[in-house]
Coordinates of C-alpha atoms in Angstrom, one line a residue:
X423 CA 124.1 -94.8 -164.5
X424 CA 120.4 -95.0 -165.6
X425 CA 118.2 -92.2 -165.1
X426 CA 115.4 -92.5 -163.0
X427 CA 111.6 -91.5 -163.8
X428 CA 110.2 -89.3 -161.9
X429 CA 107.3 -90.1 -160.4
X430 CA 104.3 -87.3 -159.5
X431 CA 101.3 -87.4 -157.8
X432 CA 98.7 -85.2 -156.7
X433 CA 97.5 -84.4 -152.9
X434 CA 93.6 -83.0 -152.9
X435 CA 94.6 -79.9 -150.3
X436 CA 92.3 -80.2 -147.0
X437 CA 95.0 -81.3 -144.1
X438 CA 96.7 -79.0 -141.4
X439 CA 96.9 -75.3 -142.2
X440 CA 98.3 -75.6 -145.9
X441 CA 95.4 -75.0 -147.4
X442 CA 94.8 -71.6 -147.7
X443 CA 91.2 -71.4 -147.6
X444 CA 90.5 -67.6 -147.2
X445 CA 92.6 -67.1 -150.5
X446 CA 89.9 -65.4 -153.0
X447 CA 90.6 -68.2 -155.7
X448 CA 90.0 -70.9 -153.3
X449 CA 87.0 -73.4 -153.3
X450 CA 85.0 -75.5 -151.9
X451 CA 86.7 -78.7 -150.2
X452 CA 83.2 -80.9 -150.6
X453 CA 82.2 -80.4 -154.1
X454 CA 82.3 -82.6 -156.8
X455 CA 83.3 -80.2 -159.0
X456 CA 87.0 -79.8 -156.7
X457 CA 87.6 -83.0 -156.6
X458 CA 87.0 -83.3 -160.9
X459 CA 89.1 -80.3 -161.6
X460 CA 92.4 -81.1 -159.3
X461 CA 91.8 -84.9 -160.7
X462 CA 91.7 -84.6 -164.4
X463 CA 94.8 -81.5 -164.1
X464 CA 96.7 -84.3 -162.3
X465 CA 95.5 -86.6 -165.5
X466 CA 96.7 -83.8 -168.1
X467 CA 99.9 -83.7 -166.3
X468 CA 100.3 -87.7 -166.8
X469 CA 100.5 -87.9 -163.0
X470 CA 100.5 -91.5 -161.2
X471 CA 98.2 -90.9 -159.1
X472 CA 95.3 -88.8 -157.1
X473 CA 95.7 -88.7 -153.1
X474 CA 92.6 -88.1 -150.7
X475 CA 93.9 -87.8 -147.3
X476 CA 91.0 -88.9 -144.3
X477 CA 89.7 -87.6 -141.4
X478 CA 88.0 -89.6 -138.3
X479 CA 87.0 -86.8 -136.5
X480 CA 87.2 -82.8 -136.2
X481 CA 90.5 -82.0 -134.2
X482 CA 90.2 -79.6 -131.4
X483 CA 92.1 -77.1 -129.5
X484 CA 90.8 -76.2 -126.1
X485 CA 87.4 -78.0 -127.0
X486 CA 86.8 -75.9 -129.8
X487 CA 86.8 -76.5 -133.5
X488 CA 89.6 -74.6 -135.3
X489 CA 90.8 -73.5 -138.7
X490 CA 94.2 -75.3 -138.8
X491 CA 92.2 -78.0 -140.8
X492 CA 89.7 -77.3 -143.3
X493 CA 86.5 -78.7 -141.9
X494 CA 85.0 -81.5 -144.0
X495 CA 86.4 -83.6 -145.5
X496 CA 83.6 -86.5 -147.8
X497 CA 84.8 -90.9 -147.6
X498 CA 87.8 -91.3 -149.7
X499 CA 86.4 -94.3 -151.6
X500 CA 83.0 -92.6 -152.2
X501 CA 84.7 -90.2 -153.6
X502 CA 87.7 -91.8 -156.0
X503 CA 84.4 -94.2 -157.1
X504 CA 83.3 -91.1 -158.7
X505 CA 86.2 -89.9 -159.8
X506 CA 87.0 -93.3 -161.7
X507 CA 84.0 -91.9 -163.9
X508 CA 85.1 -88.6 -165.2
X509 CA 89.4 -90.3 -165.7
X510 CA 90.6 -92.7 -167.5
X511 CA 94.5 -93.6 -166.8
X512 CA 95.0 -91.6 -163.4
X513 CA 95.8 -93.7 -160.3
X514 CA 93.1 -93.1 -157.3
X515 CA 94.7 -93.9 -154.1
X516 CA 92.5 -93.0 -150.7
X517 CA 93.3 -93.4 -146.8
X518 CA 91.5 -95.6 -145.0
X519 CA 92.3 -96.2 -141.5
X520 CA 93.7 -100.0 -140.2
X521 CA 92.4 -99.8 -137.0
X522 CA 88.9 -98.8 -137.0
X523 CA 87.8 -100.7 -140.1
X524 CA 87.8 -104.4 -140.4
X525 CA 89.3 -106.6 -143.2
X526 CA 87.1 -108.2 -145.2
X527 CA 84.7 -105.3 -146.1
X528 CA 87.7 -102.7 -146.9
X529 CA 89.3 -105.6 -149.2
X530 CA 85.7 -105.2 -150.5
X531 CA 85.5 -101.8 -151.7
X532 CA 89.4 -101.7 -152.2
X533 CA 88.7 -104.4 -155.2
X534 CA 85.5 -102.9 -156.0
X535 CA 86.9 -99.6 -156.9
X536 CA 89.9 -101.3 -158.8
X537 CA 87.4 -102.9 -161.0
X538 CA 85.5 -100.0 -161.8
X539 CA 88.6 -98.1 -162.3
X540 CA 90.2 -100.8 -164.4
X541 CA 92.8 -101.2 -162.2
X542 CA 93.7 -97.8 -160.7
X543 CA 93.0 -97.9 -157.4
X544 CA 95.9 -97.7 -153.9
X545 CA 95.3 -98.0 -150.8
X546 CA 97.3 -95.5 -148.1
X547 CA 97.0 -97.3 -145.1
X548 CA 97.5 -95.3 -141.5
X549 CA 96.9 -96.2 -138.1
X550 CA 95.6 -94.1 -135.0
X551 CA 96.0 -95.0 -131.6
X552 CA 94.5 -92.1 -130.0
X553 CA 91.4 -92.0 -128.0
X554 CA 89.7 -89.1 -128.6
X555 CA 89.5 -90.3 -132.7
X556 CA 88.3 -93.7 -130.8
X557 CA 85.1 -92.3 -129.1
X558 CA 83.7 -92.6 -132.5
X559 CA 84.5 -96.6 -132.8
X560 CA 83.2 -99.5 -130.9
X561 CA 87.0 -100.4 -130.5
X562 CA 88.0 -97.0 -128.6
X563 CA 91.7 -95.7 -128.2
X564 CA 92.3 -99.2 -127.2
X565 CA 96.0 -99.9 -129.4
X566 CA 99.4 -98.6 -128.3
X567 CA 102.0 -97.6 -131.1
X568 CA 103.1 -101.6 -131.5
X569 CA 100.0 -103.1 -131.2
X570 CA 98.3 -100.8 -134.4
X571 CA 101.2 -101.8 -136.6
X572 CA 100.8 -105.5 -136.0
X573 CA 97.0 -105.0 -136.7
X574 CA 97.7 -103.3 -139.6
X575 CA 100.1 -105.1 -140.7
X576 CA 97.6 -108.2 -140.8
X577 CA 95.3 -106.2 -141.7
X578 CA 97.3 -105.6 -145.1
X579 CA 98.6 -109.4 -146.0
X580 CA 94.6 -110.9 -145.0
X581 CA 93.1 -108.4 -147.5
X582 CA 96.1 -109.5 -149.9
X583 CA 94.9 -113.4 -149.2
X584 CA 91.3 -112.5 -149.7
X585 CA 92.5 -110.5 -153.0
X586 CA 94.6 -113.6 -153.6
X587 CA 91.3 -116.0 -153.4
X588 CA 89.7 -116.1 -156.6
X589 CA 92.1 -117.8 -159.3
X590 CA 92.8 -115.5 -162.5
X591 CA 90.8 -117.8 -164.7
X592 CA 88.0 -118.6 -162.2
X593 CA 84.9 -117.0 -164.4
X594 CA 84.4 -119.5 -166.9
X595 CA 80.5 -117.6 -167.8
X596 CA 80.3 -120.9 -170.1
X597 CA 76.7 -120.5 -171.5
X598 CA 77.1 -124.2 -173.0
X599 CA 77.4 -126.3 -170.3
X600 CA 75.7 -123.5 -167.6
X601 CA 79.4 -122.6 -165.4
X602 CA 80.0 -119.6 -164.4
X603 CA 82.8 -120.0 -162.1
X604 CA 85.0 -122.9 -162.7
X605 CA 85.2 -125.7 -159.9
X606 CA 87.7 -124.9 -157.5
X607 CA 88.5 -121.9 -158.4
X608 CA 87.3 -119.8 -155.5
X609 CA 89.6 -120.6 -152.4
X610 CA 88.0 -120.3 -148.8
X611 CA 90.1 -118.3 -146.4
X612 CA 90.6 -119.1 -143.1
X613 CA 92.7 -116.7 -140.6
X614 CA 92.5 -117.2 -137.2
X615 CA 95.1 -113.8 -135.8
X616 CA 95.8 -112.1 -133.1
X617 CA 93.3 -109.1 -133.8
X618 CA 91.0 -110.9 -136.8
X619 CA 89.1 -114.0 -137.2
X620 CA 87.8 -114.8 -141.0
X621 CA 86.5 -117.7 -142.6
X622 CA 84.7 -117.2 -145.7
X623 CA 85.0 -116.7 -149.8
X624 CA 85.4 -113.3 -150.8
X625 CA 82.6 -112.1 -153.0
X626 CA 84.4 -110.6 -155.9
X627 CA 86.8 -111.8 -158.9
X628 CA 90.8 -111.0 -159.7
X629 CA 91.1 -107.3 -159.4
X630 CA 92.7 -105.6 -162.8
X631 CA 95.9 -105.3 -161.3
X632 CA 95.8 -108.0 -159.1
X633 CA 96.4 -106.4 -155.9
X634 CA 95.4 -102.1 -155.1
X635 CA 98.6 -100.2 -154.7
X636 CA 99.5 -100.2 -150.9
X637 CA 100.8 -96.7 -149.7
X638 CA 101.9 -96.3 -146.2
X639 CA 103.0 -92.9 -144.5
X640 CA 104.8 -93.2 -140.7
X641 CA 108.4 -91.7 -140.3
X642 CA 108.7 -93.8 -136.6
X643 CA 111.2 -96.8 -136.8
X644 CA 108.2 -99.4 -136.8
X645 CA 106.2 -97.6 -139.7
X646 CA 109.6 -97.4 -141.7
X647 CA 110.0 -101.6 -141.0
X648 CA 106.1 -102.0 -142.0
X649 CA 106.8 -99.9 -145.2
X650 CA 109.5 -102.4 -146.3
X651 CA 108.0 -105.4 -145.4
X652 CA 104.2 -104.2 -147.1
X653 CA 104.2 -101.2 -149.1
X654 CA 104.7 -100.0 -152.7
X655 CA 105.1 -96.6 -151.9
X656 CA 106.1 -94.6 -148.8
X657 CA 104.6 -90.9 -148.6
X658 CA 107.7 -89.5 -147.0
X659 CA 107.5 -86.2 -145.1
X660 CA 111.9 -86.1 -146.0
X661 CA 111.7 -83.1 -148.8
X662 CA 114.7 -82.1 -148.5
X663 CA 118.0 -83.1 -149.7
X664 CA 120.4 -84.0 -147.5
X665 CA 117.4 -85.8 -145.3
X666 CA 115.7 -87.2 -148.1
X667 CA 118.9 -89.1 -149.2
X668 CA 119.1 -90.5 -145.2
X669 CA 115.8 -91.5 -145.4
X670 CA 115.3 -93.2 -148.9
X671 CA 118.9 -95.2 -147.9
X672 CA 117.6 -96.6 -144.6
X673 CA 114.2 -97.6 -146.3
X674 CA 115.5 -99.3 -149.3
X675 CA 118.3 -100.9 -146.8
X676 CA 115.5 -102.5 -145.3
X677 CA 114.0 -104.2 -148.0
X678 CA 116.3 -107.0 -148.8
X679 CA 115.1 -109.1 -145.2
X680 CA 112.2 -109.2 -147.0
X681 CA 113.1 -110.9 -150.5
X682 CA 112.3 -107.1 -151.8
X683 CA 114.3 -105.3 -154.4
X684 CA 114.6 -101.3 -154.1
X685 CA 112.6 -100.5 -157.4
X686 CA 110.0 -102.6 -155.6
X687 CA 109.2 -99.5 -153.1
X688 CA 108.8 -95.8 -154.5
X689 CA 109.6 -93.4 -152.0
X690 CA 107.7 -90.0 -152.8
X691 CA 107.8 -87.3 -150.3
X692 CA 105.3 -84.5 -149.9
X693 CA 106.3 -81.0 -151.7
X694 CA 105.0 -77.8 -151.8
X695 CA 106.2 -75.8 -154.3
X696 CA 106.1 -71.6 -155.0
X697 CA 106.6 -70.2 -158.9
X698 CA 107.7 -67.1 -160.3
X699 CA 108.8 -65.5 -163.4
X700 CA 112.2 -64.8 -161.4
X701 CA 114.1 -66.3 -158.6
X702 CA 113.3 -63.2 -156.7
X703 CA 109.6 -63.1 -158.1
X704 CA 109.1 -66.7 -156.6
X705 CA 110.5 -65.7 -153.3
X706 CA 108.2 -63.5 -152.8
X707 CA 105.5 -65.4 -153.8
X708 CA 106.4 -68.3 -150.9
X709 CA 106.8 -65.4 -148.4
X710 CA 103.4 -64.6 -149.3
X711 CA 101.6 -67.7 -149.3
X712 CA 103.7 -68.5 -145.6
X713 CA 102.2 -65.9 -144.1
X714 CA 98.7 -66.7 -145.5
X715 CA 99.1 -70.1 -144.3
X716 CA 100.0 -69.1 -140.7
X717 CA 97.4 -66.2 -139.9
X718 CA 97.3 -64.6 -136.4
X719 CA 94.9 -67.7 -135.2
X720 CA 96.8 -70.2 -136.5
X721 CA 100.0 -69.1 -135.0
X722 CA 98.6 -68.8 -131.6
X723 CA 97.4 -72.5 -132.0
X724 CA 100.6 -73.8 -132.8
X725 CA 102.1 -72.0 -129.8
X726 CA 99.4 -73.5 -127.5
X727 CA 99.8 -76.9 -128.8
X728 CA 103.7 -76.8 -127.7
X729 CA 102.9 -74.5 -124.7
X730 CA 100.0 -76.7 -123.1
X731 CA 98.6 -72.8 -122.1
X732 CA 95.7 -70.7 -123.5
X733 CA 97.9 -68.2 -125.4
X734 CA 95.4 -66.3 -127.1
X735 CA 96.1 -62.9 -125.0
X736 CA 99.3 -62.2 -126.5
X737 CA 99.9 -60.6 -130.0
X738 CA 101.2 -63.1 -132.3
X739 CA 102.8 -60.2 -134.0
X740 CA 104.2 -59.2 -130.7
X741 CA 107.4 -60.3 -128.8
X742 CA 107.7 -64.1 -127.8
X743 CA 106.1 -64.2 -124.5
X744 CA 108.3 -64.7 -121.6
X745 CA 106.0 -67.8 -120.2
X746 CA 106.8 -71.1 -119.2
X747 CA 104.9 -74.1 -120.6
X748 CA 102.4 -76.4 -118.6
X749 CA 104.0 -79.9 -119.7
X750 CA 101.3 -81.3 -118.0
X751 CA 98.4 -80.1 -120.2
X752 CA 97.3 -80.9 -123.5
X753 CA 95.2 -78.7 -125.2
X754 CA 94.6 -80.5 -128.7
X755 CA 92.9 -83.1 -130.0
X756 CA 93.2 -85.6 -133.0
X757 CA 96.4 -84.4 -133.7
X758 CA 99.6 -86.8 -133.7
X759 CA 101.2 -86.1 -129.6
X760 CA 104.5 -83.9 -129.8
X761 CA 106.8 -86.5 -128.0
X762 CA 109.1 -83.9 -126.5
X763 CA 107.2 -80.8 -125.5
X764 CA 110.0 -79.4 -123.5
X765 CA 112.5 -79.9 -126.2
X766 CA 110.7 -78.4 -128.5
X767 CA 109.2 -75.3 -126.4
X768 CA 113.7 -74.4 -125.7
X769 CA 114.1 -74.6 -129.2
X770 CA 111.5 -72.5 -130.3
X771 CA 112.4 -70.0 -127.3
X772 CA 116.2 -70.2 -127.9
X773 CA 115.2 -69.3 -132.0
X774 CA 112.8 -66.4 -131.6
X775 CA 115.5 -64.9 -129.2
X776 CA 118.3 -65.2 -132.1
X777 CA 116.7 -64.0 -134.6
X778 CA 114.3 -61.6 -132.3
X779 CA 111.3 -62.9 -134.1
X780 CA 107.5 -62.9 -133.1
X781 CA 104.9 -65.8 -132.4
X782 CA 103.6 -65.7 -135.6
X783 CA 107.2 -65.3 -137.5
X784 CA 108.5 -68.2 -135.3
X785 CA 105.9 -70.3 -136.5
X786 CA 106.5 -69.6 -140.2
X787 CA 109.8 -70.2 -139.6
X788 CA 109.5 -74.1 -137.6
X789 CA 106.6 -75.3 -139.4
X790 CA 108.1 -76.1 -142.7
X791 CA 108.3 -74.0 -146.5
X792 CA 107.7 -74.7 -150.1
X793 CA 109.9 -77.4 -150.9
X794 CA 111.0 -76.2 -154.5
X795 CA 110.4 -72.4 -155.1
X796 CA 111.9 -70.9 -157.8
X797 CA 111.1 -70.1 -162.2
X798 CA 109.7 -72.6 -163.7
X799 CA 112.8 -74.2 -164.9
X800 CA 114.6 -74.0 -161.8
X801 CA 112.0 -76.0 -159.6
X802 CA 111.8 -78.6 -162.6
X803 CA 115.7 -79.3 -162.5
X804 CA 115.7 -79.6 -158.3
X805 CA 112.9 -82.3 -158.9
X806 CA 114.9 -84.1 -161.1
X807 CA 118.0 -83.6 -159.7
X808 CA 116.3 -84.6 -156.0
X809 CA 115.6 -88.0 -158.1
X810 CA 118.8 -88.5 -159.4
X811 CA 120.7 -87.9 -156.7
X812 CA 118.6 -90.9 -154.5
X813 CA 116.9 -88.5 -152.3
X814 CA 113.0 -89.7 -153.7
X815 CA 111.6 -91.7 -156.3
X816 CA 109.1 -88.8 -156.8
X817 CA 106.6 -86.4 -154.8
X818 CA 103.3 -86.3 -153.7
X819 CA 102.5 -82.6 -154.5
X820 CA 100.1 -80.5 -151.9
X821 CA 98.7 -77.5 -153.4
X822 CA 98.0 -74.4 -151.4
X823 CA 94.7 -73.7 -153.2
X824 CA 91.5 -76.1 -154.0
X825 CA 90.9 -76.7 -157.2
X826 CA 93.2 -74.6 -159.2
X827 CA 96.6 -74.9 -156.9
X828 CA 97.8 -77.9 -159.4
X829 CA 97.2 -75.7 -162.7
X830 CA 100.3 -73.6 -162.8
X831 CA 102.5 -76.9 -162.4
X832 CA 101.1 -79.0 -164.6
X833 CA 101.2 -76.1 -167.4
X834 CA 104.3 -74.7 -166.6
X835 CA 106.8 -77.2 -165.0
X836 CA 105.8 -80.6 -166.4
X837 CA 106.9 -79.4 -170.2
X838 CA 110.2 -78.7 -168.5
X839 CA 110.2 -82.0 -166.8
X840 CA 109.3 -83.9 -170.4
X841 CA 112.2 -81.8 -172.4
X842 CA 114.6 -83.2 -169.7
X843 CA 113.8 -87.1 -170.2
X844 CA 112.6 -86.5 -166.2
X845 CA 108.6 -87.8 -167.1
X846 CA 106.7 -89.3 -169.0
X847 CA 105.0 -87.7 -171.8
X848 CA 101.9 -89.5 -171.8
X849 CA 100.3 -92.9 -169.9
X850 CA 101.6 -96.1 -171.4
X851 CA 99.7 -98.3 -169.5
X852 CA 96.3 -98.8 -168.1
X853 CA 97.2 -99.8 -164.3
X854 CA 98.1 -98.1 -161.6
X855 CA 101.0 -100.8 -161.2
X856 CA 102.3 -99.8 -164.8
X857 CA 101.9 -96.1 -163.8
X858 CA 104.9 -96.8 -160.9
X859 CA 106.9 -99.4 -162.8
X860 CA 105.9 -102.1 -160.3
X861 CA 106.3 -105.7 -160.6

């Protein structure tokens, strides 16, 4: 059997309570200076690519701002623009929501940023249906689940023919006879959909790779049918093993309806990781940075948001209350809708009174781990072995701390990684596309 790369990427920390901004060694989520460090150790490391994640709007919990995000968060492609600057191989992929932007512009500054990148740039395309994200948009909350993937999803293929527009050869620049584009050579498009009407030429040449990387993250059955028909890389939330095998086989099962081959799609799953000089010394050191991740206020949120009840007069290092949740409130905002309260809130009860835990222990315990903790050498042999084994293509690796959370990986892991044949050991091409062996 041939081995597989390994594929690595690297996911600027901002989103959801992983960060852990009150670490001492933490910094600041808005300065350039972040966004340069995390960028060029991702570049040292030979990554594939940078990730920016995007928010719309300031989630809420009972109407109030809370810590479970770090607040701010700069444009994605204002900020890769600058980044393609300061690298020079690293892949610069950005979120940028399908439906509250329109077509023609994003294809815009999508192409613009591949050409001043030299052909490095992706595009991680999401959708949000919510209403309280909408109040900021002309369009509202106005798209159930269905409805935002068939916008995005021609939302994607018009950018592609607008991409698609401008023949490779179409700058002729011939100072002789006065042409600068050749006859022809610039199509008009015309799209008349159901949720865009375009008719112009778009106003720039061939990008350097032809097309930005499309990345799409959704785990629901129509986001897994819009990643095979569209993508080039999934960012799967499937870490582990035994799941991350079921997920990558339905995915690449999906493909061939669509003429698609499975190296055409790179699955790469988020992963947090915890290191340590022993097994024992790493296991601590994921206990630790749990428990800094889910402080007092946080745990109390994540309660509430299951519980639909202000919790905050109970001890999150207390006993689990004896309380019933209000299924008919819902006290946060902006945050993707727990489908089955209920289910959830019996789980959580029936676990904290097994294993007799508190609020703030329960929490740790449901809302995920480090995904490879161990030495050095042990967390690079579960990467590759998660690869070989059909379970990812790669990971998308989330840091605890901004800037530096990426240093101990890149200088400690990846050498392991390049002994085993697992990565490469430097960029051999200049594109984004070369970076994840696409066609």
């Amino acid at each position: 059997m041939t081995r597989k790369r390994v594929h690595l990427a690297a996911h600027f920390p901002g989103v959801n309570n992983t960060t852990v901004w009150a670490d001492p060694r933490s910094g600041s989520q808005i300065d350039f200076a972040s966004f340069v460090h995390l960028a060029r150790t991702a570049e040292r490391g030979a990554f594939d690519f940078f990730f920016l994640a995007e928010g719309l709007r300031l989630r809420e919990l009972k109407g109030r701002i809370h810590d479970l995000d770090v607040v701010g968060r700069p444009e994605s492609l204002t900020v890769l623009s600058a980044l393609a600057a300061v690298t020079d191989r690293l892949g610069l992929a950005g979120t940028v929501n399908a439906t509250f932007n329109e077509p023609y512009e994003l294809a815009r500054r999508l192409s613009t940023l591949d050409h001043l990148s030299g052909g490095r740039a992706a595009w991680n395309v999401v959708t949000t249906s919510d209403a309280f994200t909408g109040e900021n948009f002309r369009r509202g909350g106005f798209l159930d689940r269905a409805d935002r993937y068939e916008r995005a999803a021609e939302f994607v293929r018009l950018a592609r023919r607008l991409w698609d527009s401008w023949e490779p050869d179409a700058v002729a620049a011939d100072r002789e006879s006065g042409t600068f584009v050749r006859p022809g050579a610039i199509g008009e498009v015309q799209h008349q959909g159901p949720h865009f009407s375009v008719r112009g030429r778009f106003t720039l040449p061939r990008a350097p790779q032809g097309h930005p990387v499309i990345i799409q993250a959704g785990d629901s059955d129509e986001g897994r049918e819009f990643a095979a028909a569209e993508a080039d890389v999934i960012f799967s939330r499937h870490g582990g093993l035994a799941a991350g095998k079921a997920f990558y086989a339905d995915v690449k099962g999906r493909l061939a309806r669509y003429g698609r081959k499975p190296h055409q799609l790179k699955i790469m799953p988020a992963a947090t990781y915890a290191l340590g000089d022993t097994e024992e010394e790493a296991a601590e050191n994921a206990a630790v940075i749990r428990r800094q991740q889910v402080g007092p206020q946080t745990a109390i949120a994540f309660l509430e948001q299951v519980w639909g009840r202000d919790m905050s007069a109970h001890d999150p290092d207390g006993p689990f209350p004896d309380v019933e949740p209000d299924l008919s409130h819902d006290l946060s905002q902006g945050r993707v809708a727990i489908k089955d309260r209920a289910e959830v809130a019996a789980r959580w009860r029936a676990l904290a009174e097994d294993k007799k835990l508190t609020i703030r222990e329960l929490v740790i315990e449901v809302t995920g781990r480090q995904t490879f903790i161990g030495t050095p050498q042990s967390v690079a042999r579960q990467i590759d072995e998660h690869v070989q084994a059909d379970a990812a293509d790669g990971f998308i690796l989330v840091p605890h701390l901004t800037p530096g959370g990426l240093d101990d990986f890149v200088d400690r892991v990846v050498p392991l990684l390049r002994e085993r044949g697992a990565v490469r050991t430097g960029y051999t091409g200049a594109t984004l596309r070369d970076h994840l062996e696409l066609e």
